[in-house]
Amino acid sequence: MDFAFTPRQQELAARARAFADEVLLPLEQITDEHGEVPVELREGIRQKVRDWGFAGINHSKENGGLGLSMLEQTAIEEQLGRVTNGLWSCVWRPPVSLKFGTEAQRERWLRPSCAGHRRGAFAITEEGAGSDPRQVQTRAVKKGDQWLLTGVKWFVTSYNASDFVIVHAHVDGDPDKPTLFIVDKPSFTEAPPTVTHLRSPKFMHNFAFDHAELEFRDTPVPEDALLGSIGRGFELTKDWFVEARLQIASHAVGAACRAAEVANDYAAGRQQFGRPIRDFQAIEFMLADMAVEIFAAKSMLYRVAWEIDQGLDRKLVHAHASALKLHCSEMAGRVIDKALQILGGRGYMRENPVERLYRDIRVDRIWEGTSEIQRVVIAGQIRKRGFGTFADIGGAP
Ligand SMILES: Cc1cc2nc3c(=O)[nH]c(=O)nc-3n(C[C@H](O)[C@H](O)[C@H](O)COP(=O)(O)OP(=O)(O)OC[C@H]3O[C@@H](n4cnc5c(N)ncnc54)[C@H](O)[C@@H]3O)c2cc1C
């Protein structure tokens, strides 16, 4: 077994770290105070993403991306996860489902998205449909040579940085026909408008972009903007779930590392009762527990990324990605909570990155499948395939 990063993986991780430190870190305070990345800074940041060589990190070269392996992507994402306020999302990741589009669709939406000239948001969640997407009420009805979409979507992340939205709707309102439609934003503003931006509520974190609520009212979508085929909506998003769960796990590990480093430095310098607080076993044991948690999570992260690159069976990949997302998101919650405790009152100040990480990381136990849903997936796999799914010797393909 070889656990070492190749020189190329090391270079990518080092470059991503430098990008995070030099480009994203200076934006943290301003994003927190402003509530999102100020609009006037966005084009400059996009250009820096291109200049630093991070345009299209999650797609093949054929589709305009960088053609990186999952382990290479993970090496980058982990470093981006160190920054607060969801600034990792300044590096775009075009929706994975677009790779299943026709050549014309990939040319129109995917390749320009990889280059950062377009951006797509993804809308599946609704007021009554969260963990259970079969409850989706948004319907698509065929009229002449186009589809008409009607429904309300919630939590559409990065809507205000996007120029198209991939909408998950049920054809004829039939939950057995989940289907994806690409809706271009310009059509939102045509008269009369058929898509309304209802609002972008405030959340616990101050994120780089918004999370919008959108209402579709007989929104016309041409036939050639249906992605895949009728009824394949879930099939096309399955790969995306795996990728998104790995991204969350990578960001969680990066966030936990940064918080632990800040706490470790502080514990060495902060004097109380005449000595550094690190000399109190209560503090040093917290640091020890944090290190062990990160060590375990990081090992798991690289392993699952490596398994994907080795072509592990898709169902096993799905199970392992769930386990990884669950473990890393909960690990980061525990580690950052301890980091904040070590920092005392300073850790509770908004100007401290650990305070922001504490708020940022909470959503990782909710989006892309809550912790409970990950446990449902994991338990289902154990029931179907046995404990070996997670505990076989060697475990890999
Ligand atoms: C900041 C943010 C950004 C988001 N971005 C997007 C986006 O871009 N696009 C998008 O489509 N969605 C997005 N979401 C939605 C997100 O994916 C959902 O919030 C998530 O799937 C959970 O759905 P819910 O919030 O409706 O909770 P619910 O499904 O109502 O769950 C409520 C509680 O019940 C539990 N629960 C539900 N079912 C079960 C079960 N079977 N067993 C045990 N417990 C269960 C849950 O774990 C949770 O604790 C975003 C959410 C947030 C907070």
CSV table of C-alpha atoms and ligand atoms in Angstrom, one decimal:
chain,number,residue,atom,x,y,z
A,1,MET,CA,0.0,0.0,0.0
A,2,ASP,CA,1.2,3.5,-0.8
A,3,PHE,CA,-0.3,6.3,1.2
A,4,ALA,CA,2.0,9.0,-0.1
A,5,PHE,CA,0.7,11.7,-2.5
A,6,THR,CA,2.4,11.7,-5.9
A,7,PRO,CA,4.4,14.8,-6.8
A,8,ARG,CA,1.5,16.0,-8.9
A,9,GLN,CA,-1.0,15.6,-6.0
A,10,GLN,CA,1.4,17.4,-3.7
A,11,GLU,CA,1.7,20.2,-6.2
A,12,LEU,CA,-2.1,20.5,-6.6
A,13,ALA,CA,-2.6,20.6,-2.8
A,14,ALA,CA,0.2,23.2,-2.3
A,15,ARG,CA,-1.2,25.4,-5.1
A,16,ALA,CA,-4.8,25.1,-3.6
A,17,ARG,CA,-3.4,26.0,-0.2
A,18,ALA,CA,-1.6,29.1,-1.6
A,19,PHE,CA,-4.8,30.1,-3.5
A,20,ALA,CA,-6.9,29.7,-0.4
A,21,ASP,CA,-4.4,31.8,1.7
A,22,GLU,CA,-3.7,34.5,-0.9
A,23,VAL,CA,-7.0,34.9,-2.8
A,24,LEU,CA,-9.8,33.6,-0.5
A,25,LEU,CA,-8.6,34.3,3.0
A,26,PRO,CA,-8.6,38.1,2.5
A,27,LEU,CA,-12.3,37.9,1.5
A,28,GLU,CA,-13.4,36.3,4.8
A,29,GLN,CA,-14.1,39.3,6.9
A,30,ILE,CA,-15.7,41.3,4.1
A,31,THR,CA,-18.0,38.4,3.2
A,32,ASP,CA,-19.0,38.0,6.8
A,33,GLU,CA,-19.8,41.7,7.2
A,34,HIS,CA,-21.5,42.0,3.8
A,35,GLY,CA,-23.4,38.7,4.1
A,36,GLU,CA,-22.0,37.4,0.7
A,37,VAL,CA,-19.2,38.2,-1.7
A,38,PRO,CA,-19.8,41.8,-2.9
A,39,VAL,CA,-20.9,41.7,-6.6
A,40,GLU,CA,-18.1,44.1,-7.7
A,41,LEU,CA,-15.4,41.7,-6.6
A,42,ARG,CA,-16.9,38.6,-8.3
A,43,GLU,CA,-15.4,38.9,-11.8
A,44,GLY,CA,-11.9,39.6,-10.4
A,45,ILE,CA,-12.2,36.4,-8.3
A,46,ARG,CA,-13.4,34.4,-11.3
A,47,GLN,CA,-10.3,35.5,-13.3
A,48,LYS,CA,-8.0,34.5,-10.4
A,49,VAL,CA,-9.6,31.0,-10.4
A,50,ARG,CA,-8.7,30.7,-14.0
A,51,ASP,CA,-5.2,32.2,-13.6
A,52,TRP,CA,-4.4,29.8,-10.8
A,53,GLY,CA,-5.6,26.8,-12.9
A,54,PHE,CA,-8.7,25.8,-11.0
A,55,ALA,CA,-11.3,26.2,-13.7
A,56,GLY,CA,-13.4,23.1,-14.1
A,57,ILE,CA,-11.9,21.0,-11.4
A,58,ASN,CA,-14.6,18.3,-11.4
A,59,HIS,CA,-15.0,17.6,-15.1
A,60,SER,CA,-13.1,15.7,-17.8
A,61,LYS,CA,-10.9,17.5,-20.3
A,62,GLU,CA,-13.3,16.4,-23.1
A,63,ASN,CA,-16.0,18.5,-21.3
A,64,GLY,CA,-13.8,21.5,-20.8
A,65,GLY,CA,-12.6,20.5,-17.3
A,66,LEU,CA,-9.1,19.7,-15.9
A,67,GLY,CA,-9.5,15.9,-16.1
A,68,LEU,CA,-8.5,15.4,-12.5
A,69,SER,CA,-8.8,12.1,-10.6
A,70,MET,CA,-11.0,12.1,-7.5
A,71,LEU,CA,-7.9,12.0,-5.2
A,72,GLU,CA,-6.5,15.0,-7.0
A,73,GLN,CA,-9.8,16.8,-6.6
A,74,THR,CA,-9.9,15.9,-2.9
A,75,ALA,CA,-6.4,17.3,-2.4
A,76,ILE,CA,-7.6,20.6,-3.8
A,77,GLU,CA,-11.0,20.6,-2.0
A,78,GLU,CA,-9.4,19.9,1.4
A,79,GLN,CA,-7.3,23.1,1.1
A,80,LEU,CA,-10.3,25.2,-0.1
A,81,GLY,CA,-12.3,23.9,3.0
A,82,ARG,CA,-9.9,25.8,5.3
A,83,VAL,CA,-11.5,29.1,4.3
A,84,THR,CA,-14.7,30.4,6.0
A,85,ASN,CA,-18.0,31.7,4.7
A,86,GLY,CA,-18.3,29.1,2.0
A,87,LEU,CA,-15.7,30.9,0.0
A,88,TRP,CA,-14.6,27.5,-1.4
A,89,SER,CA,-17.6,28.0,-3.7
A,90,CYS,CA,-15.8,30.8,-5.5
A,91,VAL,CA,-14.2,27.9,-7.3
A,92,TRP,CA,-17.0,26.6,-9.4
A,93,ARG,CA,-18.0,23.0,-9.9
A,94,PRO,CA,-20.4,22.7,-12.8
A,95,PRO,CA,-23.3,20.2,-12.0
A,96,VAL,CA,-22.1,16.6,-12.6
A,97,SER,CA,-25.5,15.7,-14.2
A,98,LEU,CA,-24.5,18.0,-17.2
A,99,LYS,CA,-22.0,15.4,-18.3
A,100,PHE,CA,-24.9,13.1,-19.2
A,101,GLY,CA,-26.2,15.8,-21.6
A,102,THR,CA,-26.1,15.6,-25.4
A,103,GLU,CA,-23.2,17.0,-27.2
A,104,ALA,CA,-25.2,20.2,-27.9
A,105,GLN,CA,-26.1,20.5,-24.2
A,106,ARG,CA,-22.6,20.1,-23.1
A,107,GLU,CA,-21.4,22.7,-25.6
A,108,ARG,CA,-24.1,25.1,-24.5
A,109,TRP,CA,-24.0,24.7,-20.7
A,110,LEU,CA,-21.1,22.5,-19.5
A,111,ARG,CA,-18.0,23.7,-21.3
A,112,PRO,CA,-18.8,27.4,-20.7
A,113,SER,CA,-19.5,26.5,-17.1
A,114,CYS,CA,-16.1,24.8,-16.7
A,115,ALA,CA,-14.4,27.9,-18.1
A,116,GLY,CA,-16.4,30.1,-15.6
A,117,HIS,CA,-18.4,32.0,-18.2
A,118,ARG,CA,-21.6,30.4,-17.1
A,119,ARG,CA,-22.8,28.9,-13.8
A,120,GLY,CA,-25.6,26.6,-12.8
A,121,ALA,CA,-27.5,26.2,-9.6
A,122,PHE,CA,-29.4,23.0,-8.7
A,123,ALA,CA,-33.0,23.0,-7.5
A,124,ILE,CA,-34.6,19.9,-6.0
A,125,THR,CA,-35.7,20.8,-2.5
A,126,GLU,CA,-39.2,22.2,-1.8
A,127,GLU,CA,-41.2,23.2,1.2
A,128,GLY,CA,-42.7,19.6,1.5
A,129,ALA,CA,-39.8,17.7,-0.1
A,130,GLY,CA,-36.4,17.6,1.7
A,131,SER,CA,-35.0,14.2,2.6
A,132,ASP,CA,-37.9,12.6,0.7
A,133,PRO,CA,-37.7,14.0,-2.9
A,134,ARG,CA,-40.5,11.8,-4.1
A,135,GLN,CA,-42.7,14.5,-2.4
A,136,VAL,CA,-41.6,17.0,-5.1
A,137,GLN,CA,-44.6,18.9,-6.3
A,138,THR,CA,-43.0,20.8,-9.2
A,139,ARG,CA,-44.5,19.4,-12.3
A,140,ALA,CA,-43.5,19.4,-16.0
A,141,VAL,CA,-46.3,19.2,-18.6
A,142,LYS,CA,-45.7,19.0,-22.3
A,143,LYS,CA,-47.4,21.6,-24.4
A,144,GLY,CA,-46.7,21.6,-28.1
A,145,ASP,CA,-42.9,21.3,-28.5
A,146,GLN,CA,-42.0,22.6,-25.1
A,147,TRP,CA,-42.4,21.8,-21.4
A,148,LEU,CA,-44.1,24.0,-18.9
A,149,LEU,CA,-42.7,23.9,-15.3
A,150,THR,CA,-44.8,24.9,-12.3
A,151,GLY,CA,-43.7,24.7,-8.6
A,152,VAL,CA,-41.7,26.4,-5.8
A,153,LYS,CA,-38.1,25.5,-5.0
A,154,TRP,CA,-36.3,26.2,-1.8
A,155,PHE,CA,-32.6,26.7,-0.8
A,156,VAL,CA,-31.3,27.1,-4.4
A,157,THR,CA,-27.6,27.7,-3.6
A,158,SER,CA,-25.6,30.2,-5.6
A,159,TYR,CA,-28.7,31.4,-7.5
A,160,ASN,CA,-27.4,34.9,-7.5
A,161,ALA,CA,-24.1,33.8,-9.1
A,162,SER,CA,-25.8,31.6,-11.7
A,163,ASP,CA,-27.3,32.1,-15.1
A,164,PHE,CA,-29.1,28.8,-15.3
A,165,VAL,CA,-30.9,26.4,-12.9
A,166,ILE,CA,-31.2,22.7,-13.2
A,167,VAL,CA,-34.7,21.9,-12.0
A,168,HIS,CA,-35.9,18.5,-10.7
A,169,ALA,CA,-39.5,18.1,-11.6
A,170,HIS,CA,-42.0,15.3,-12.0
A,171,VAL,CA,-43.4,14.9,-15.5
A,172,ASP,CA,-47.2,15.1,-15.3
A,173,GLY,CA,-46.8,15.2,-11.5
A,174,ASP,CA,-45.9,11.5,-11.5
A,175,PRO,CA,-43.2,10.7,-8.8
A,176,ASP,CA,-42.1,7.8,-11.0
A,177,LYS,CA,-41.0,10.3,-13.6
A,178,PRO,CA,-38.4,12.5,-11.9
A,179,THR,CA,-36.7,14.5,-14.6
A,180,LEU,CA,-34.2,17.3,-14.9
A,181,PHE,CA,-34.8,20.5,-16.9
A,182,ILE,CA,-32.3,23.2,-17.6
A,183,VAL,CA,-33.8,26.7,-17.2
A,184,ASP,CA,-31.8,29.6,-18.5
A,185,LYS,CA,-32.0,32.7,-16.4
A,186,PRO,CA,-32.6,35.2,-19.2
A,187,SER,CA,-36.0,33.5,-19.6
A,188,PHE,CA,-36.7,34.4,-16.0
A,189,THR,CA,-36.9,38.1,-16.9
A,190,GLU,CA,-38.7,37.9,-20.2
A,191,ALA,CA,-42.1,39.5,-20.1
A,192,PRO,CA,-44.3,38.3,-18.6
A,193,PRO,CA,-41.8,36.7,-16.2
A,194,THR,CA,-42.5,33.1,-15.6
A,195,VAL,CA,-40.0,32.6,-12.8
A,196,THR,CA,-40.1,34.7,-9.7
A,197,HIS,CA,-37.2,35.1,-7.2
A,198,LEU,CA,-39.3,35.0,-4.0
A,199,ARG,CA,-36.5,35.8,-1.6
A,200,SER,CA,-33.1,34.8,-0.4
A,201,PRO,CA,-33.4,34.3,3.4
A,202,LYS,CA,-30.5,34.7,5.9
A,203,PHE,CA,-28.9,31.6,7.2
A,204,MET,CA,-26.6,30.7,10.2
A,205,HIS,CA,-23.6,31.1,8.0
A,206,ASN,CA,-22.8,34.0,5.8
A,207,PHE,CA,-22.1,32.2,2.5
A,208,ALA,CA,-20.3,33.5,-0.6
A,209,PHE,CA,-23.6,33.5,-2.5
A,210,ASP,CA,-27.3,33.2,-1.7
A,211,HIS,CA,-29.8,30.4,-1.1
A,212,ALA,CA,-32.9,31.4,-3.0
A,213,GLU,CA,-36.6,30.5,-3.2
A,214,LEU,CA,-37.9,30.4,-6.7
A,215,GLU,CA,-41.4,30.1,-8.1
A,216,PHE,CA,-41.9,28.6,-11.5
A,217,ARG,CA,-45.3,29.4,-13.2
A,218,ASP,CA,-45.8,27.7,-16.5
A,219,THR,CA,-42.1,28.4,-17.2
A,220,PRO,CA,-41.5,27.3,-20.8
A,221,VAL,CA,-38.5,25.0,-21.3
A,222,PRO,CA,-37.6,23.8,-24.8
A,223,GLU,CA,-37.4,20.1,-25.5
A,224,ASP,CA,-33.7,20.3,-26.0
A,225,ALA,CA,-33.2,21.5,-22.4
A,226,LEU,CA,-34.5,18.3,-20.9
A,227,LEU,CA,-31.4,16.6,-19.4
A,228,GLY,CA,-31.1,12.8,-20.0
A,229,SER,CA,-34.5,11.3,-20.4
A,230,ILE,CA,-37.9,11.3,-18.7
A,231,GLY,CA,-37.8,9.5,-15.3
A,232,ARG,CA,-33.9,9.5,-15.1
A,233,GLY,CA,-33.7,12.5,-12.7
A,234,PHE,CA,-32.4,10.5,-9.8
A,235,GLU,CA,-30.1,8.4,-11.9
A,236,LEU,CA,-28.3,11.5,-13.1
A,237,THR,CA,-28.0,13.0,-9.7
A,238,LYS,CA,-26.6,9.9,-8.0
A,239,ASP,CA,-23.1,10.6,-9.3
A,240,TRP,CA,-23.5,14.1,-8.2
A,241,PHE,CA,-24.4,13.0,-4.6
A,242,VAL,CA,-21.2,11.0,-4.4
A,243,GLU,CA,-19.1,13.8,-5.6
A,244,ALA,CA,-20.9,16.4,-3.4
A,245,ARG,CA,-20.4,14.1,-0.4
A,246,LEU,CA,-16.7,13.8,-1.0
A,247,GLN,CA,-16.5,17.6,-1.4
A,248,ILE,CA,-18.3,18.1,1.9
A,249,ALA,CA,-16.0,15.6,3.6
A,250,SER,CA,-12.9,17.3,2.1
A,251,HIS,CA,-14.1,20.7,3.2
A,252,ALA,CA,-14.9,19.4,6.7
A,253,VAL,CA,-11.4,18.0,7.1
A,254,GLY,CA,-9.8,21.2,5.9
A,255,ALA,CA,-12.0,23.3,8.3
A,256,ALA,CA,-11.2,21.0,11.2
A,257,CYS,CA,-7.4,21.2,10.4
A,258,ARG,CA,-7.4,25.0,10.4
A,259,ALA,CA,-9.4,25.3,13.6
A,260,ALA,CA,-7.1,22.8,15.3
A,261,GLU,CA,-4.0,24.7,14.2
A,262,VAL,CA,-5.4,28.0,15.4
A,263,ALA,CA,-6.3,26.4,18.8
A,264,ASN,CA,-2.9,24.7,19.1
A,265,ASP,CA,-1.0,28.0,18.5
A,266,TYR,CA,-3.2,29.8,20.9
A,267,ALA,CA,-2.8,27.1,23.6
A,268,ALA,CA,1.0,27.5,23.3
A,269,GLY,CA,0.9,31.3,23.7
A,270,ARG,CA,-2.0,32.0,26.1
A,271,GLN,CA,-0.8,32.3,29.7
A,272,GLN,CA,-3.2,31.8,32.7
A,273,PHE,CA,-2.2,30.9,36.3
A,274,GLY,CA,1.4,31.6,35.3
A,275,ARG,CA,1.8,29.1,32.5
A,276,PRO,CA,0.7,28.3,29.0
A,277,ILE,CA,-2.8,26.8,29.0
A,278,ARG,CA,-1.4,23.9,27.0
A,279,ASP,CA,0.3,22.8,30.2
A,280,PHE,CA,-3.2,22.0,31.6
A,281,GLN,CA,-4.0,18.5,30.8
A,282,ALA,CA,-7.6,19.4,30.1
A,283,ILE,CA,-6.4,21.5,27.2
A,284,GLU,CA,-3.8,19.1,25.9
A,285,PHE,CA,-6.2,16.2,26.0
A,286,MET,CA,-8.6,18.2,23.8
A,287,LEU,CA,-5.8,18.8,21.3
A,288,ALA,CA,-4.9,15.1,21.4
A,289,ASP,CA,-8.5,14.1,20.7
A,290,MET,CA,-8.7,16.7,17.9
A,291,ALA,CA,-5.5,15.3,16.3
A,292,VAL,CA,-6.8,11.7,16.4
A,293,GLU,CA,-10.2,12.7,15.0
A,294,ILE,CA,-8.5,14.5,12.0
A,295,PHE,CA,-6.0,11.7,11.5
A,296,ALA,CA,-8.9,9.1,11.2
A,297,ALA,CA,-11.1,11.3,9.0
A,298,LYS,CA,-8.3,12.2,6.7
A,299,SER,CA,-7.3,8.6,6.2
A,300,MET,CA,-10.9,7.7,5.4
A,301,LEU,CA,-11.2,10.6,3.0
A,302,TYR,CA,-8.2,9.7,0.9
A,303,ARG,CA,-9.2,6.0,0.9
A,304,VAL,CA,-12.7,6.7,-0.5
A,305,ALA,CA,-11.3,9.0,-3.1
A,306,TRP,CA,-8.7,6.4,-4.1
A,307,GLU,CA,-11.4,3.7,-4.3
A,308,ILE,CA,-13.4,5.8,-6.8
A,309,ASP,CA,-10.3,6.2,-8.9
A,310,GLN,CA,-9.8,2.4,-8.8
A,311,GLY,CA,-13.3,1.9,-10.2
A,312,LEU,CA,-14.9,0.4,-7.0
A,313,ASP,CA,-18.4,-0.9,-7.7
A,314,ARG,CA,-20.9,2.0,-7.9
A,315,LYS,CA,-23.1,0.8,-5.1
A,316,LEU,CA,-20.1,0.4,-2.7
A,317,VAL,CA,-18.9,3.8,-3.7
A,318,HIS,CA,-22.3,5.2,-2.8
A,319,ALA,CA,-22.2,3.5,0.6
A,320,HIS,CA,-18.7,4.5,1.4
A,321,ALA,CA,-19.4,8.2,0.3
A,322,SER,CA,-22.3,8.2,2.8
A,323,ALA,CA,-20.2,6.9,5.6
A,324,LEU,CA,-17.4,9.4,4.8
A,325,LYS,CA,-19.8,12.4,4.6
A,326,LEU,CA,-21.4,11.4,7.9
A,327,HIS,CA,-18.1,10.8,9.7
A,328,CYS,CA,-16.2,13.9,8.4
A,329,SER,CA,-19.1,16.3,9.0
A,330,GLU,CA,-19.7,15.1,12.5
A,331,MET,CA,-15.9,15.0,13.2
A,332,ALA,CA,-15.5,18.6,12.1
A,333,GLY,CA,-18.4,19.6,14.5
A,334,ARG,CA,-16.6,18.0,17.4
A,335,VAL,CA,-13.1,19.3,16.6
A,336,ILE,CA,-14.2,22.9,15.9
A,337,ASP,CA,-16.3,22.9,19.1
A,338,LYS,CA,-13.2,21.9,21.1
A,339,ALA,CA,-11.1,24.5,19.2
A,340,LEU,CA,-13.6,27.2,20.2
A,341,GLN,CA,-13.5,26.1,23.8
A,342,ILE,CA,-9.7,26.3,23.9
A,343,LEU,CA,-9.8,29.8,22.5
A,344,GLY,CA,-12.3,30.9,25.3
A,345,GLY,CA,-14.0,34.2,24.7
A,346,ARG,CA,-11.9,35.0,21.7
A,347,GLY,CA,-13.3,31.9,20.0
A,348,TYR,CA,-16.7,33.4,20.3
A,349,MET,CA,-15.8,36.6,18.5
A,350,ARG,CA,-16.9,36.9,14.9
A,351,GLU,CA,-13.5,38.2,13.8
A,352,ASN,CA,-12.0,34.8,14.8
A,353,PRO,CA,-12.0,32.2,12.0
A,354,VAL,CA,-12.9,29.5,14.5
A,355,GLU,CA,-16.2,31.2,15.3
A,356,ARG,CA,-17.0,31.4,11.6
A,357,LEU,CA,-16.0,27.8,11.0
A,358,TYR,CA,-18.2,26.8,13.9
A,359,ARG,CA,-21.2,28.3,12.1
A,360,ASP,CA,-20.1,27.3,8.6
A,361,ILE,CA,-19.7,23.6,9.4
A,362,ARG,CA,-23.1,23.0,10.9
A,363,VAL,CA,-24.9,22.8,7.6
A,364,ASP,CA,-22.6,19.9,6.5
A,365,ARG,CA,-24.7,17.6,8.7
A,366,ILE,CA,-27.8,18.8,6.8
A,367,TRP,CA,-27.3,19.4,3.1
A,368,GLU,CA,-26.6,16.7,0.5
A,369,GLY,CA,-28.4,14.2,2.8
A,370,THR,CA,-28.7,14.8,6.6
A,371,SER,CA,-26.7,12.7,9.0
A,372,GLU,CA,-29.8,10.6,9.7
A,373,ILE,CA,-30.3,9.9,6.0
A,374,GLN,CA,-26.6,8.9,5.7
A,375,ARG,CA,-27.3,6.4,8.5
A,376,VAL,CA,-30.3,5.1,6.7
A,377,VAL,CA,-28.2,4.5,3.6
A,378,ILE,CA,-25.4,2.9,5.6
A,379,ALA,CA,-27.8,0.7,7.6
A,380,GLY,CA,-29.6,-0.3,4.3
A,381,GLN,CA,-26.2,-1.4,2.8
A,382,ILE,CA,-25.4,-3.5,5.9
A,383,ARG,CA,-28.8,-5.2,5.7
A,384,LYS,CA,-28.4,-5.9,2.0
A,385,ARG,CA,-24.7,-6.8,1.7
A,386,GLY,CA,-23.5,-7.4,5.2
A,387,PHE,CA,-21.0,-5.7,7.4
A,388,GLY,CA,-18.3,-6.5,4.9
A,389,THR,CA,-19.4,-3.5,2.9
A,390,PHE,CA,-17.5,-1.4,5.5
A,391,ALA,CA,-15.2,-3.9,7.2
A,392,ASP,CA,-13.8,-6.4,4.7
A,393,ILE,CA,-10.1,-7.1,4.9
A,394,GLY,CA,-8.5,-4.8,2.3
A,395,GLY,CA,-11.9,-3.5,1.6
A,396,ALA,CA,-11.2,-2.2,-1.8
A,397,PRO,CA,-12.1,-3.5,-5.3
B,1,LIG,C1,-27.8,26.3,3.4
B,1,LIG,C2,-28.5,25.2,2.6
B,1,LIG,C3,-28.3,25.1,1.2
B,1,LIG,C4,-28.9,24.2,0.4
B,1,LIG,N1,-28.7,24.1,-0.9
B,1,LIG,C5,-29.6,23.4,-1.7
B,1,LIG,C6,-29.5,23.4,-3.1
B,1,LIG,O1,-28.7,24.1,-3.7
B,1,LIG,N2,-30.4,22.7,-3.8
B,1,LIG,C7,-31.3,21.9,-3.2
B,1,LIG,O2,-32.1,21.3,-3.9
B,1,LIG,N3,-31.4,21.8,-1.9
B,1,LIG,C8,-30.5,22.5,-1.1
B,1,LIG,N4,-30.6,22.4,0.3
B,1,LIG,C9,-31.6,21.6,0.9
B,1,LIG,C10,-31.0,20.4,1.7
B,1,LIG,O3,-30.5,19.4,0.8
B,1,LIG,C11,-32.1,19.9,2.6
B,1,LIG,O4,-32.3,20.9,3.7
B,1,LIG,C12,-31.9,18.5,3.2
B,1,LIG,O5,-32.0,17.6,2.2
B,1,LIG,C13,-32.9,18.2,4.3
B,1,LIG,O6,-34.2,18.5,3.9
B,1,LIG,P1,-35.1,19.3,4.9
B,1,LIG,O7,-34.3,20.5,5.3
B,1,LIG,O8,-36.4,19.5,4.3
B,1,LIG,O9,-35.3,18.4,6.2
B,1,LIG,P2,-36.3,17.2,6.5
B,1,LIG,O10,-36.2,16.2,5.4
B,1,LIG,O11,-37.7,17.8,6.7
B,1,LIG,O12,-35.7,16.6,7.8
B,1,LIG,C14,-36.0,17.1,9.1
B,1,LIG,C15,-35.4,16.2,10.1
B,1,LIG,O13,-36.0,14.9,10.0
B,1,LIG,C16,-35.0,13.9,9.8
B,1,LIG,N5,-35.4,12.8,8.9
B,1,LIG,C17,-36.1,13.0,7.7
B,1,LIG,N6,-36.3,11.8,7.2
B,1,LIG,C18,-35.8,10.8,8.0
B,1,LIG,C19,-35.7,9.4,8.0
B,1,LIG,N7,-36.2,8.7,7.0
B,1,LIG,N8,-35.1,8.8,9.1
B,1,LIG,C20,-34.6,9.6,10.1
B,1,LIG,N9,-34.7,10.9,10.1
B,1,LIG,C21,-35.2,11.5,9.1
B,1,LIG,C22,-33.8,14.7,9.1
B,1,LIG,O14,-32.6,14.0,9.2
B,1,LIG,C23,-33.9,16.0,9.9
B,1,LIG,O15,-33.2,15.8,11.1
B,1,LIG,C24,-29.9,23.3,1.1
B,1,LIG,C25,-30.1,23.4,2.5
B,1,LIG,C26,-29.4,24.4,3.2
B,1,LIG,C27,-29.7,24.5,4.7
